[in-house]
């Protein structure tokens, strides 16, 4: 199967910095930037929270897979930031790996919690015990992110610029 290596795909948990790193990386490399959550929101004319409420999570997950199927044909020279649940479905993992070079931005539960404790836009964390939910989800998801990725990048204590520079220097060896 053909693999469009000129795309870079960022996967990882909510709050890992996929969108911020992705925007900076795309600017630095003069590539396009696409965020799957933003794209789905635009197409459905609903926020993710509204979508989960009115259409259900399953509908959102279907939108994610459909988007990847489309990107498999069309995406080029793009940094793609994905929603944190994207690699949970095996079909998505295989699509992601065909579309580009996959990087897992790894974060700890503490950092994630600090970043997201006041956030109201992630429906999966609007619960009584968000720290517990983060911990549970990370336990299940980290091995999945690791399996999906060509590269695992620990982001702890690193600035966005530093992460971008690390990706650029590592990627030169793969390009
Ligand atoms: C989700 C992560 C979110 C968004 C949705 C579901 C998840 O994206 O896709 O709320 O299942 O982890 P971010 O990772 O950009 O927050």
Coordinates of C-alpha atoms and ligand atoms in Angstrom, one line a residue:
X1 CA 0.0 0.0 0.0
X2 CA 1.2 3.5 -0.9
X3 CA 2.1 5.6 2.1
X4 CA 2.0 9.4 1.7
X5 CA 5.0 10.2 3.9
X6 CA 4.8 13.9 3.1
X7 CA 2.0 14.3 5.6
X8 CA 2.8 14.4 9.3
X9 CA 0.1 13.2 11.7
X10 CA -0.1 14.0 15.4
X11 CA -1.9 11.6 17.7
X12 CA -2.2 11.6 21.5
X13 CA -4.5 12.3 24.4
X14 CA -6.6 15.4 24.9
X15 CA -4.5 18.4 25.9
X16 CA -1.2 16.9 24.6
X17 CA -0.6 19.9 22.5
X18 CA -1.4 18.4 19.1
X19 CA -3.0 21.5 17.7
X20 CA -0.5 24.0 19.1
X21 CA 2.5 21.8 18.0
X22 CA 0.8 21.1 14.7
X23 CA 0.2 24.8 13.9
X24 CA 3.8 25.7 14.7
X25 CA 5.2 22.7 12.9
X26 CA 3.2 23.5 9.7
X27 CA 4.3 27.1 9.8
X28 CA 7.9 26.2 10.3
X29 CA 7.9 23.6 7.4
X30 CA 5.6 25.7 5.2
X31 CA 3.1 22.9 5.2
X32 CA -0.7 23.0 5.4
X33 CA -2.4 22.5 8.8
X34 CA -5.6 20.6 9.4
X35 CA -7.3 19.7 12.7
X36 CA -9.8 16.9 12.4
X37 CA -12.0 18.2 15.2
X38 CA -12.2 21.6 13.6
X39 CA -12.9 20.1 10.3
X40 CA -15.8 17.9 11.6
X41 CA -17.2 20.9 13.5
X42 CA -17.2 23.0 10.4
X43 CA -18.8 20.3 8.2
X44 CA -21.5 19.5 10.8
X45 CA -22.0 23.1 11.9
X46 CA -22.0 21.8 15.5
X47 CA -19.4 21.9 18.2
X48 CA -18.0 18.6 19.4
X49 CA -20.0 18.9 22.6
X50 CA -23.2 19.7 20.7
X51 CA -22.5 16.7 18.4
X52 CA -22.0 14.3 21.3
X53 CA -25.2 15.5 22.9
X54 CA -27.5 15.6 19.8
X55 CA -26.1 12.9 17.6
X56 CA -24.1 10.8 20.0
X57 CA -20.4 9.7 20.2
X58 CA -20.9 7.0 17.6
X59 CA -21.9 9.6 15.0
X60 CA -18.8 11.6 15.8
X61 CA -16.6 8.5 15.4
X62 CA -18.2 7.8 12.1
X63 CA -17.3 11.3 10.9
X64 CA -13.7 10.7 12.0
X65 CA -13.4 7.6 10.0
X66 CA -15.1 9.1 6.9
X67 CA -12.7 12.1 7.1
X68 CA -9.6 9.8 7.1
X69 CA -11.0 7.8 4.2
X70 CA -11.2 11.1 2.3
X71 CA -7.8 12.3 3.4
X72 CA -6.3 9.0 2.2
X73 CA -7.1 10.2 -1.3
X74 CA -6.5 13.9 -1.0
X75 CA -4.2 15.0 1.8
X76 CA -0.7 16.2 0.8
X77 CA 2.0 18.4 2.4
X78 CA -0.1 18.6 5.5
X79 CA 0.3 18.4 9.3
X80 CA -2.8 16.7 10.5
X81 CA -3.8 17.1 14.2
X82 CA -6.3 14.4 15.3
X83 CA -8.8 14.0 18.1
X84 CA -7.6 12.0 21.0
X85 CA -9.9 9.1 20.2
X86 CA -8.9 8.8 16.6
X87 CA -6.6 5.7 16.9
X88 CA -9.1 3.8 19.1
X89 CA -10.6 2.2 16.0
X90 CA -8.3 -0.3 14.1
X91 CA -9.6 0.9 10.7
X92 CA -8.5 4.5 11.7
X93 CA -5.0 3.2 12.7
X94 CA -4.5 1.6 9.3
X95 CA -5.8 4.7 7.5
X96 CA -3.6 7.1 9.6
X97 CA -0.5 5.0 8.8
X98 CA -1.3 5.1 5.1
X99 CA -1.8 8.9 5.1
X100 CA 1.4 9.8 6.8
X101 CA 4.2 9.7 9.3
X102 CA 2.5 9.3 12.7
X103 CA 3.8 10.9 15.8
X104 CA 2.5 10.3 19.3
X105 CA 2.8 13.3 21.6
X106 CA 3.0 11.6 25.0
X107 CA 1.9 13.4 28.2
X108 CA 1.4 12.4 31.8
X109 CA -2.0 12.3 33.6
X110 CA -0.9 15.1 35.9
X111 CA 0.0 17.5 33.1
X112 CA -3.2 16.5 31.2
X113 CA -5.3 17.2 34.3
X114 CA -3.7 20.6 35.0
X115 CA -4.3 21.6 31.4
X116 CA -7.9 20.4 31.2
X117 CA -9.4 20.7 34.7
X118 CA -11.3 23.9 33.8
X119 CA -12.1 22.9 30.2
X120 CA -15.7 22.5 29.2
X121 CA -15.3 21.5 25.6
X122 CA -14.3 17.8 26.0
X123 CA -17.5 15.8 26.6
X124 CA -15.6 12.8 27.9
X125 CA -14.1 14.8 30.8
X126 CA -17.4 16.4 32.0
X127 CA -17.7 14.0 34.9
X128 CA -17.4 13.9 38.6
X129 CA -13.9 12.6 38.7
X130 CA -12.0 13.9 35.6
X131 CA -8.6 12.9 37.0
X132 CA -9.8 9.3 37.4
X133 CA -11.3 9.4 33.9
X134 CA -8.0 10.6 32.5
X135 CA -6.1 7.9 34.3
X136 CA -8.5 5.1 33.1
X137 CA -8.4 6.3 29.5
X138 CA -4.7 6.7 29.5
X139 CA -4.2 3.2 30.7
X140 CA -6.2 1.9 27.7
X141 CA -5.0 4.4 25.2
X142 CA -1.3 4.8 25.6
X143 CA -0.5 1.3 24.2
X144 CA -2.8 2.0 21.3
X145 CA -1.1 5.3 20.6
X146 CA 2.3 3.6 20.8
X147 CA 1.3 0.9 18.4
X148 CA -0.1 3.4 15.9
X149 CA 2.9 5.7 16.0
X150 CA 6.1 5.7 13.9
X151 CA 7.6 8.0 16.6
X152 CA 6.8 8.5 20.3
X153 CA 7.8 11.9 21.6
X154 CA 7.8 12.6 25.3
X155 CA 6.5 16.2 25.7
X156 CA 7.1 16.7 29.5
X157 CA 8.6 20.1 30.3
X158 CA 9.3 20.8 26.7
X159 CA 8.2 24.1 25.0
X160 CA 6.3 23.9 21.7
X161 CA 9.3 25.2 19.9
X162 CA 11.5 22.5 21.3
X163 CA 9.0 19.8 20.4
X164 CA 8.8 21.2 16.8
X165 CA 12.6 21.2 16.5
X166 CA 12.8 17.6 17.8
X167 CA 10.2 16.5 15.2
X168 CA 12.0 18.3 12.4
X169 CA 15.4 16.8 13.2
X170 CA 14.1 13.3 13.7
X171 CA 12.0 13.4 10.6
X172 CA 15.0 14.4 8.4
X173 CA 16.2 10.8 9.1
X174 CA 12.9 9.4 7.8
X175 CA 12.3 11.7 4.8
Ligands
LIG1 C1 -11.7 13.0 22.2 C2 -10.8 14.1 22.0 C3 -11.1 15.4 21.5 C4 -12.4 15.3 20.6 C5 -13.5 14.6 21.3 C6 -13.1 13.2 21.8 C7 -11.2 11.8 22.7 O1 -10.1 16.0 20.8 O2 -12.0 14.6 19.4 O3 -13.8 15.4 22.5 O4 -11.9 10.8 22.6 O5 -10.1 11.7 23.3 P1 -8.7 16.6 21.4 O6 -7.8 15.4 21.6 O7 -8.2 17.5 20.4 O8 -9.1 17.2 22.7

